Amino acid sequence: MYGLGILSGMVVTLKNFFRKPFTVSYPEQRLPQHPRFRGEEFTWYEERCTGCASCAKFCPLGIIRIVTHPGGTTPAEGDSYAIDVFDIDIARCMFCGLCVEACPYDALFMGSGFEEAKYRRRDLVISVERLRAAEKRPSTWYRPQLEGQAYDPRRDGSLPWQKAGREPWPYHLPQRPQAEGEKTTGEGTP
Amino acid sequence: MNAFLAGNSLMRGLYCWLAANQGNAQECSPGWQPGMAARDGLLPAGWEWLAFAVTASVAAFLVLNLFLLLAMFYTYLERRLIGRFQVRIGPNRTGPWGLLQPVADAIKLLTKESIIPDGADRWLFNLAPIAMVVTMFMVLAVLPFGEGTFIADINVGLLFLIAVTSVNALAVFMAGVASGNRYAMFGGVRAVAQLISYEVPMVLSVVGVLLLAGSLSLVDIVNAQRVPFLLLQPLGFFIFVVGASAEMNRPPFDTLEAESEIVAGYHTEYSGMKFGYFWLAEYSAVLTTSGVIATLFLNGWQGPLLPSHVWFLLKVFGLAFVFIWVRSTLPRVRIDQTMAFAWKFLLPLGLLNIFVTAAEILVLGQPQGEGRVFSTGGLWLMAGINVTVTIGSVAVFSRLVSLRTPALPVPAAHLSRVEAR
Amino acid sequence: MTTGLGLSAAPPGERYKRLLPGAMSMRSEPVTVNVGPQHPSTHGVFRLRVTFDGEIILDVEPIFGYLHRGSEKLAEERTYTQVITLTDRLDYVASMTNNQAYVLAAEKLAGLRPPERAMYLRVIAAELQRIASHLMATGFLLNDLGAFATPLMYCFREREKILDLFEMLCGARITLSYMRVGGVFQDAPEDFWPALRKFLKEMPGYIDEYEALLVENEILVTRTRGVSVLTVDHALNASVTGPMLRASGFPWDLRVVDPYEVYDRVRFDVPVGKAGDNYDRFKIRLDEMRQSLRIVEQCVEQIEPGPVRAESPALLRPPAGDAYARIEGPKGELGFYLVSDGSIAPYRFKLRAPSFINLTVLRDLVIGWKLADMIVTLGSIDINMGEVDR
């Protein structure tokens, strides 16, 4: 009434005028990213992968293609299938992470980047060579053992498979045994 | 011609350089400027008309280009400041702090295809942006930018200004109707209603200034302001600012191009530099209107210490900041409420303002010559009365006047359309 | 008179003639305009074929389906876990509540009961999502009112903070897939709780700021008070739910009348409007944000350590049967109906989309009002085309 509401609104905008902008100039500045961020490029440890194709079966879109032949060995798991083809078509991927959740051997991790823009759709298919050669910066999404180590993919850099740890807990069981080296209490835990 | 040059230092120098000491140019009598006393002009006698034409063209060219530069800077400033009001950064990629953003915008607009829709009236469609820009720039002809700096000081300056700015409505209507687009037509029809309605309270609010200054010339009005007319005419100032923001299609009265309702209103179909003209006209309208408000109500170029041009620019950009601030705060008024606001709220207030001002001049002013003069005490008394009247009348009117309208009953025949199908 | 539109009606000028005899001899005819599917304020790809008499709306015909993706059919070919990713994309500004409604339905079907901590985490996440969704609704409503994006930017600033919290929880910001049948996928990280407390401390101040900016604003009040009134009877007959129904004055909130998860352990009020006009529909969302903050605060106090996932096989095969679960989503009653034939995928997946059903009253609300009011009414209904078209 009497224009006072308009005036109080004007005061609010003037107050915000002197606030620091909440946006950032993206390529130079970046927002902090949580280690759990489900990123675009996948991290795959061949040493652990047995070629069971659980990831391919659990993918809601069926965009993981795996071709194997018998006769491989993995240092971690013993006998396994050798991988011929491991294509992840991230052009169609929706980064739900169900493949990572499905992997029984902790071989597949989400990545931590988000800048995979390409000019051609076929460049968006992550091939097995690219997975092998890629820098390993796994997201801690669905990998509590990494969170226990307080690993941050943007800060800490490449992680070899020996350090990535194994989760002894089958994911469908309710109670997770305490992983080795995991923090048990934190100040923020309610 | 002499009256034209009187007090106009912007044009006098050039004119005298061309046509001094011709015997018929008293303006350039020896001593018009120290050090250039006894110099002859370049042109022979009898050619003053050419000197005059050249001077006027050069002055117009200079003013126009300087103004365009200012308008470009203003577009940058507006986007940047609105960014800050919205707690974001604003354009910052082109040049240092994004200062070259208007240049980048201009290049983009110039390189875009200028599309004329099939259903458009080609002549009117092409004419509208030009009409809009030209009328906007004609205001510059009478606006004093500083002490003795203006293109023309005509004795009906204010009348000219009002007449020229109302052509704007025609340009917008032309654009809206010629586009052959229903959104554009909505914008054009709204333009006619809104722009013409707001002319009335705007003109009424200016009458108070005229009564006090006793002249239509903008230079005289500035000189008459011993106290800024903002203090003597707060109600007139309020009405003029509201009316001006409606005339400029500035929020909260931007119903002509209401983005959320009618896409872009009258310039929905425009692209390329024709759209750029509308854009330019709208942004430069803020500057010219701020200039007019500064001249009429804020003492024009006058001010202590700083040069007069700097004072004028400071006032213009201060007012522009207020317009930007309002734009970034207020939601849009609905079109029928916009109209109701003009006719039910501003018009009676404008009449009240004229009545109060005239009565005060009669009571407080002492007759002197043709007009009346005021003592300093009388001026302050007048300011006090007027501020009280403003606050009181705005409060009373916002109680009395309701802008809400109920839904109109729709004939049942229309409602049965979907069921009948 | 017969117009080019095939309307046989008295010319709209008739009623002015009745008001001002002899004054109106101008011939006029209705104009039909397609508002959308590409229009700045149709909230996605929604199309309205509107017949105008000048600015006044004579008829509205909503046309939708531009964003139809066949979610219900797609779900029949996916396992119960995979369907969660489809629910993310229904109402894409409120993925969390979609997840919640779906997993509740699937749990009912499979006879699972999630652990306590999982239920608390779900409620915290869902209430944060409600705040985020209401922030979007308020911001875009003000954009529809023509406020040049300032309230929208302020709302987005706070929504970003909620999305940051979601990123901590589940690694994504929009398409969350946080919940699983029988719990949530993983416990919240250590740094989530301090961040959440900080948000809970700051947010009431920001809501105060919105109220100072908007609630008393004369322009907003003049434009929305008394406009497009939805009566309680009309709302109930049209099975309108959510903030829209409560704005009409009917205190119906599934969190109270049919509590699910842990809503029976927290105390909160159900804000109710008076008139059911656009203003009440705008105001009630601001009030609900405060209540959501209250719920989250109480949940943070009550939550205790424990497992976050019930014991369930990796590939869920619920026994044959059907189940319907409903929650109070940000836009209204969000329900999922699942039919199982004992296989790994649902036999039928049916969604009760609140904004689709709330949208059905649009035509009755806007007829007789003006073009600008129609846009605002559409914004106050708070539709989301991902959910309407599915």
mmCIF file of N, CA, C and O in Angstrom, chain C residues 22-88:
data_model
loop_
_atom_site.group_PDB
_atom_site.id
_atom_site.type_symbol
_atom_site.label_atom_id
_atom_site.label_comp_id
_atom_site.label_asym_id
_atom_site.label_seq_id
_atom_site.Cartn_x
_atom_site.Cartn_y
_atom_site.Cartn_z
ATOM 1 N N GLY C 22 -25.170 2.714 -28.712
ATOM 2 C CA GLY C 22 -24.843 3.598 -29.821
ATOM 3 C C GLY C 22 -23.401 3.996 -29.906
ATOM 4 O O GLY C 22 -22.959 4.548 -30.900
ATOM 5 N N ALA C 23 -22.619 3.693 -28.871
ATOM 6 C CA ALA C 23 -21.243 4.163 -28.885
ATOM 7 C C ALA C 23 -20.354 3.253 -29.711
ATOM 8 O O ALA C 23 -19.337 3.670 -30.230
ATOM 9 N N MET C 24 -20.753 2.003 -29.794
ATOM 10 C CA MET C 24 -19.840 1.022 -30.369
ATOM 11 C C MET C 24 -20.395 0.558 -31.698
ATOM 12 O O MET C 24 -21.207 -0.349 -31.761
ATOM 13 N N SER C 25 -19.947 1.158 -32.740
ATOM 14 C CA SER C 25 -20.409 0.674 -34.034
ATOM 15 C C SER C 25 -19.273 0.049 -34.808
ATOM 16 O O SER C 25 -19.415 -0.313 -35.962
ATOM 17 N N MET C 26 -18.098 -0.087 -34.159
ATOM 18 C CA MET C 26 -16.933 -0.633 -34.857
ATOM 19 C C MET C 26 -17.091 -2.145 -35.005
ATOM 20 O O MET C 26 -17.509 -2.827 -34.082
ATOM 21 N N ARG C 27 -16.743 -2.650 -36.166
ATOM 22 C CA ARG C 27 -16.839 -4.082 -36.385
ATOM 23 C C ARG C 27 -15.546 -4.726 -35.885
ATOM 24 O O ARG C 27 -14.451 -4.253 -36.151
ATOM 25 N N SER C 28 -15.676 -5.781 -35.149
ATOM 26 C CA SER C 28 -14.472 -6.454 -34.675
ATOM 27 C C SER C 28 -14.699 -7.952 -34.711
ATOM 28 O O SER C 28 -15.837 -8.409 -34.803
ATOM 29 N N GLU C 29 -13.626 -8.697 -34.683
ATOM 30 C CA GLU C 29 -13.785 -10.141 -34.690
ATOM 31 C C GLU C 29 -12.695 -10.779 -33.843
ATOM 32 O O GLU C 29 -11.642 -10.166 -33.606
ATOM 33 N N PRO C 30 -12.940 -11.978 -33.345
ATOM 34 C CA PRO C 30 -11.947 -12.625 -32.486
ATOM 35 C C PRO C 30 -10.681 -12.979 -33.273
ATOM 36 O O PRO C 30 -10.724 -13.174 -34.490
ATOM 37 N N VAL C 31 -9.612 -13.048 -32.545
ATOM 38 C CA VAL C 31 -8.321 -13.377 -33.147
ATOM 39 C C VAL C 31 -7.794 -14.627 -32.454
ATOM 40 O O VAL C 31 -7.869 -14.744 -31.243
ATOM 41 N N THR C 32 -7.321 -15.572 -33.251
ATOM 42 C CA THR C 32 -6.748 -16.774 -32.658
ATOM 43 C C THR C 32 -5.234 -16.712 -32.736
ATOM 44 O O THR C 32 -4.681 -16.425 -33.792
ATOM 45 N N VAL C 33 -4.577 -16.952 -31.631
ATOM 46 C CA VAL C 33 -3.118 -16.895 -31.569
ATOM 47 C C VAL C 33 -2.612 -18.193 -30.978
ATOM 48 O O VAL C 33 -3.188 -18.713 -30.023
ATOM 49 N N ASN C 34 -1.555 -18.713 -31.568
ATOM 50 C CA ASN C 34 -0.883 -19.864 -30.988
ATOM 51 C C ASN C 34 0.146 -19.377 -29.999
ATOM 52 O O ASN C 34 1.152 -18.784 -30.394
ATOM 53 N N VAL C 35 -0.103 -19.583 -28.723
ATOM 54 C CA VAL C 35 0.904 -19.241 -27.717
ATOM 55 C C VAL C 35 1.712 -20.514 -27.491
ATOM 56 O O VAL C 35 1.274 -21.433 -26.848
ATOM 57 N N GLY C 36 2.876 -20.549 -28.042
ATOM 58 C CA GLY C 36 3.694 -21.747 -27.972
ATOM 59 C C GLY C 36 3.578 -22.535 -29.243
ATOM 60 O O GLY C 36 2.863 -22.119 -30.142
ATOM 61 N N PRO C 37 4.259 -23.671 -29.417
ATOM 62 C CA PRO C 37 5.148 -24.313 -28.439
ATOM 63 C C PRO C 37 6.462 -23.552 -28.217
ATOM 64 O O PRO C 37 7.180 -23.894 -27.297
ATOM 65 N N GLN C 38 6.755 -22.572 -29.064
ATOM 66 C CA GLN C 38 7.974 -21.811 -28.811
ATOM 67 C C GLN C 38 7.595 -20.407 -28.404
ATOM 68 O O GLN C 38 7.334 -19.549 -29.237
ATOM 69 N N HIS C 39 7.534 -20.195 -27.126
ATOM 70 C CA HIS C 39 7.116 -18.928 -26.559
ATOM 71 C C HIS C 39 7.912 -18.768 -25.278
ATOM 72 O O HIS C 39 8.166 -19.748 -24.595
ATOM 73 N N PRO C 40 8.322 -17.547 -24.949
ATOM 74 C CA PRO C 40 9.230 -17.410 -23.797
ATOM 75 C C PRO C 40 8.664 -17.910 -22.483
ATOM 76 O O PRO C 40 9.424 -18.238 -21.600
ATOM 77 N N SER C 41 7.370 -17.965 -22.331
ATOM 78 C CA SER C 41 6.878 -18.285 -20.989
ATOM 79 C C SER C 41 5.847 -19.396 -20.991
ATOM 80 O O SER C 41 4.852 -19.319 -20.296
ATOM 81 N N THR C 42 6.062 -20.434 -21.781
ATOM 82 C CA THR C 42 5.152 -21.568 -21.683
ATOM 83 C C THR C 42 5.800 -22.726 -20.951
ATOM 84 O O THR C 42 5.310 -23.837 -21.003
ATOM 85 N N HIS C 43 6.881 -22.469 -20.250
ATOM 86 C CA HIS C 43 7.487 -23.480 -19.377
ATOM 87 C C HIS C 43 7.778 -24.768 -20.117
ATOM 88 O O HIS C 43 7.342 -25.843 -19.727
ATOM 89 N N GLY C 44 8.502 -24.675 -21.191
ATOM 90 C CA GLY C 44 8.800 -25.863 -21.963
ATOM 91 C C GLY C 44 8.110 -25.772 -23.303
ATOM 92 O O GLY C 44 7.952 -24.699 -23.862
ATOM 93 N N VAL C 45 7.709 -26.909 -23.816
ATOM 94 C CA VAL C 45 7.077 -26.903 -25.131
ATOM 95 C C VAL C 45 5.590 -27.160 -24.965
ATOM 96 O O VAL C 45 5.074 -28.215 -25.264
ATOM 97 N N PHE C 46 4.902 -26.171 -24.491
ATOM 98 C CA PHE C 46 3.473 -26.250 -24.273
ATOM 99 C C PHE C 46 2.822 -25.283 -25.247
ATOM 100 O O PHE C 46 3.339 -24.207 -25.490
ATOM 101 N N ARG C 47 1.717 -25.723 -25.817
ATOM 102 C CA ARG C 47 1.075 -24.858 -26.808
ATOM 103 C C ARG C 47 -0.351 -24.573 -26.381
ATOM 104 O O ARG C 47 -1.059 -25.483 -25.952
ATOM 105 N N LEU C 48 -0.724 -23.321 -26.495
ATOM 106 C CA LEU C 48 -2.089 -22.924 -26.178
ATOM 107 C C LEU C 48 -2.658 -22.241 -27.401
ATOM 108 O O LEU C 48 -2.072 -21.294 -27.910
ATOM 109 N N ARG C 49 -3.777 -22.751 -27.860
ATOM 110 C CA ARG C 49 -4.439 -22.039 -28.964
ATOM 111 C C ARG C 49 -5.505 -21.157 -28.327
ATOM 112 O O ARG C 49 -6.498 -21.640 -27.799
ATOM 113 N N VAL C 50 -5.242 -19.862 -28.357
ATOM 114 C CA VAL C 50 -6.072 -18.930 -27.603
ATOM 115 C C VAL C 50 -6.867 -18.070 -28.561
ATOM 116 O O VAL C 50 -6.339 -17.586 -29.562
ATOM 117 N N THR C 51 -8.139 -17.887 -28.267
ATOM 118 C CA THR C 51 -8.977 -16.962 -29.041
ATOM 119 C C THR C 51 -9.174 -15.702 -28.212
ATOM 120 O O THR C 51 -9.627 -15.784 -27.069
ATOM 121 N N PHE C 52 -8.808 -14.590 -28.790
ATOM 122 C CA PHE C 52 -8.872 -13.325 -28.078
ATOM 123 C C PHE C 52 -9.957 -12.441 -28.650
ATOM 124 O O PHE C 52 -10.212 -12.451 -29.856
ATOM 125 N N ASP C 53 -10.576 -11.659 -27.755
ATOM 126 C CA ASP C 53 -11.336 -10.504 -28.193
ATOM 127 C C ASP C 53 -10.542 -9.311 -27.682
ATOM 128 O O ASP C 53 -10.637 -8.950 -26.518
ATOM 129 N N GLY C 54 -9.724 -8.726 -28.523
ATOM 130 C CA GLY C 54 -8.779 -7.723 -28.033
ATOM 131 C C GLY C 54 -7.767 -8.402 -27.134
ATOM 132 O O GLY C 54 -7.068 -9.309 -27.560
ATOM 133 N N GLU C 55 -7.732 -7.979 -25.881
ATOM 134 C CA GLU C 55 -6.824 -8.630 -24.940
ATOM 135 C C GLU C 55 -7.532 -9.722 -24.150
ATOM 136 O O GLU C 55 -6.890 -10.433 -23.391
ATOM 137 N N ILE C 56 -8.828 -9.811 -24.299
ATOM 138 C CA ILE C 56 -9.599 -10.687 -23.417
ATOM 139 C C ILE C 56 -9.707 -12.079 -24.026
ATOM 140 O O ILE C 56 -9.945 -12.235 -25.222
ATOM 141 N N ILE C 57 -9.530 -13.067 -23.173
ATOM 142 C CA ILE C 57 -9.498 -14.448 -23.644
ATOM 143 C C ILE C 57 -10.918 -14.985 -23.738
ATOM 144 O O ILE C 57 -11.675 -14.948 -22.767
ATOM 145 N N LEU C 58 -11.272 -15.451 -24.937
ATOM 146 C CA LEU C 58 -12.574 -16.067 -25.105
ATOM 147 C C LEU C 58 -12.475 -17.572 -24.958
ATOM 148 O O LEU C 58 -13.400 -18.211 -24.490
ATOM 149 N N ASP C 59 -11.373 -18.128 -25.393
ATOM 150 C CA ASP C 59 -11.269 -19.579 -25.382
ATOM 151 C C ASP C 59 -9.809 -19.981 -25.355
ATOM 152 O O ASP C 59 -8.963 -19.298 -25.924
ATOM 153 N N VAL C 60 -9.554 -21.076 -24.684
ATOM 154 C CA VAL C 60 -8.184 -21.601 -24.632
ATOM 155 C C VAL C 60 -8.245 -23.077 -24.929
ATOM 156 O O VAL C 60 -9.087 -23.788 -24.390
ATOM 157 N N GLU C 61 -7.378 -23.515 -25.804
ATOM 158 C CA GLU C 61 -7.310 -24.944 -26.076
ATOM 159 C C GLU C 61 -5.867 -25.405 -25.864
ATOM 160 O O GLU C 61 -5.002 -25.067 -26.668
ATOM 161 N N PRO C 62 -5.582 -26.101 -24.776
ATOM 162 C CA PRO C 62 -4.206 -26.549 -24.565
ATOM 163 C C PRO C 62 -3.874 -27.724 -25.473
ATOM 164 O O PRO C 62 -4.682 -28.629 -25.656
ATOM 165 N N ILE C 63 -2.689 -27.675 -26.045
ATOM 166 C CA ILE C 63 -2.230 -28.764 -26.917
ATOM 167 C C ILE C 63 -0.870 -29.185 -26.388
ATOM 168 O O ILE C 63 0.037 -28.359 -26.314
ATOM 169 N N PHE C 64 -0.742 -30.440 -25.988
ATOM 170 C CA PHE C 64 0.574 -30.845 -25.498
ATOM 171 C C PHE C 64 0.963 -32.186 -26.093
ATOM 172 O O PHE C 64 0.253 -32.758 -26.898
ATOM 173 N N GLY C 65 2.096 -32.668 -25.679
ATOM 174 C CA GLY C 65 2.613 -33.903 -26.255
ATOM 175 C C GLY C 65 3.915 -33.686 -26.990
ATOM 176 O O GLY C 65 4.488 -34.607 -27.551
ATOM 177 N N TYR C 66 4.409 -32.446 -26.977
ATOM 178 C CA TYR C 66 5.654 -32.166 -27.700
ATOM 179 C C TYR C 66 6.868 -32.796 -27.015
ATOM 180 O O TYR C 66 7.913 -32.932 -27.612
ATOM 181 N N LEU C 67 6.734 -33.112 -25.731
ATOM 182 C CA LEU C 67 7.862 -33.688 -25.008
ATOM 183 C C LEU C 67 7.565 -35.132 -24.623
ATOM 184 O O LEU C 67 8.133 -35.655 -23.683
ATOM 185 N N HIS C 68 6.667 -35.781 -25.365
ATOM 186 C CA HIS C 68 6.317 -37.153 -25.006
ATOM 187 C C HIS C 68 7.475 -38.087 -25.325
ATOM 188 O O HIS C 68 7.976 -38.102 -26.439
ATOM 189 N N ARG C 69 7.893 -38.847 -24.307
ATOM 190 C CA ARG C 69 9.015 -39.750 -24.519
ATOM 191 C C ARG C 69 8.650 -41.186 -24.232
ATOM 192 O O ARG C 69 9.488 -42.070 -24.247
ATOM 193 N N GLY C 70 7.398 -41.411 -23.921
ATOM 194 C CA GLY C 70 6.962 -42.778 -23.687
ATOM 195 C C GLY C 70 7.557 -43.407 -22.456
ATOM 196 O O GLY C 70 7.899 -44.590 -22.455
ATOM 197 N N SER C 71 7.680 -42.632 -21.378
ATOM 198 C CA SER C 71 8.313 -43.155 -20.174
ATOM 199 C C SER C 71 7.598 -44.392 -19.647
ATOM 200 O O SER C 71 8.230 -45.340 -19.197
ATOM 201 N N GLU C 72 6.254 -44.364 -19.715
ATOM 202 C CA GLU C 72 5.514 -45.470 -19.118
ATOM 203 C C GLU C 72 5.772 -46.760 -19.878
ATOM 204 O O GLU C 72 5.860 -47.831 -19.290
ATOM 205 N N LYS C 73 5.919 -46.659 -21.186
ATOM 206 C CA LYS C 73 6.192 -47.861 -21.967
ATOM 207 C C LYS C 73 7.648 -48.301 -21.771
ATOM 208 O O LYS C 73 7.941 -49.491 -21.658
ATOM 209 N N LEU C 74 8.547 -47.314 -21.756
ATOM 210 C CA LEU C 74 9.970 -47.646 -21.577
ATOM 211 C C LEU C 74 10.189 -48.399 -20.278
ATOM 212 O O LEU C 74 11.025 -49.297 -20.199
ATOM 213 N N ALA C 75 9.418 -48.025 -19.249
ATOM 214 C CA ALA C 75 9.624 -48.641 -17.939
ATOM 215 C C ALA C 75 9.291 -50.119 -17.971
ATOM 216 O O ALA C 75 9.815 -50.893 -17.163
ATOM 217 N N GLU C 76 8.436 -50.533 -18.898
ATOM 218 C CA GLU C 76 8.050 -51.940 -18.929
ATOM 219 C C GLU C 76 9.177 -52.832 -19.423
ATOM 220 O O GLU C 76 9.084 -54.046 -19.367
ATOM 221 N N GLU C 77 10.229 -52.234 -19.949
ATOM 222 C CA GLU C 77 11.338 -53.037 -20.457
ATOM 223 C C GLU C 77 12.582 -52.880 -19.608
ATOM 224 O O GLU C 77 13.671 -53.232 -20.047
ATOM 225 N N ARG C 78 12.432 -52.286 -18.438
ATOM 226 C CA ARG C 78 13.604 -52.051 -17.611
ATOM 227 C C ARG C 78 13.411 -52.672 -16.236
ATOM 228 O O ARG C 78 12.287 -52.806 -15.770
ATOM 229 N N THR C 79 14.516 -53.007 -15.608
ATOM 230 C CA THR C 79 14.407 -53.599 -14.282
ATOM 231 C C THR C 79 13.976 -52.537 -13.286
ATOM 232 O O THR C 79 14.024 -51.337 -13.579
ATOM 233 N N TYR C 80 13.601 -52.993 -12.098
ATOM 234 C CA TYR C 80 13.068 -52.049 -11.113
ATOM 235 C C TYR C 80 14.106 -51.001 -10.728
ATOM 236 O O TYR C 80 13.761 -49.884 -10.367
ATOM 237 N N THR C 81 15.385 -51.363 -10.764
ATOM 238 C CA THR C 81 16.411 -50.372 -10.443
ATOM 239 C C THR C 81 16.589 -49.393 -11.601
ATOM 240 O O THR C 81 16.762 -48.199 -11.390
ATOM 241 N N GLN C 82 16.538 -49.919 -12.808
ATOM 242 C CA GLN C 82 16.768 -49.048 -13.965
ATOM 243 C C GLN C 82 15.657 -48.025 -14.143
ATOM 244 O O GLN C 82 15.895 -46.941 -14.680
ATOM 245 N N VAL C 83 14.454 -48.352 -13.695
ATOM 246 C CA VAL C 83 13.334 -47.419 -13.863
ATOM 247 C C VAL C 83 13.598 -46.126 -13.095
ATOM 248 O O VAL C 83 13.112 -45.053 -13.476
ATOM 249 N N ILE C 84 14.399 -46.202 -12.012
ATOM 250 C CA ILE C 84 14.689 -44.997 -11.233
ATOM 251 C C ILE C 84 15.259 -43.899 -12.125
ATOM 252 O O ILE C 84 14.914 -42.727 -11.989
ATOM 253 N N THR C 85 16.094 -44.292 -13.068
ATOM 254 C CA THR C 85 16.672 -43.273 -13.951
ATOM 255 C C THR C 85 15.613 -42.639 -14.837
ATOM 256 O O THR C 85 15.750 -41.500 -15.248
ATOM 257 N N LEU C 86 14.537 -43.377 -15.137
ATOM 258 C CA LEU C 86 13.462 -42.778 -15.937
ATOM 259 C C LEU C 86 12.686 -41.763 -15.109
ATOM 260 O O LEU C 86 12.272 -40.716 -15.615
ATOM 261 N N THR C 87 12.481 -42.069 -13.819
ATOM 262 C CA THR C 87 11.705 -41.139 -13.003
ATOM 263 C C THR C 87 12.445 -39.818 -12.807
ATOM 264 O O THR C 87 11.810 -38.797 -12.598
ATOM 265 N N ASP C 88 13.764 -39.837 -12.883
ATOM 266 C CA ASP C 88 14.507 -38.577 -12.814
ATOM 267 C C ASP C 88 14.035 -37.592 -13.855
ATOM 268 O O ASP C 88 14.068 -36.383 -13.656
#
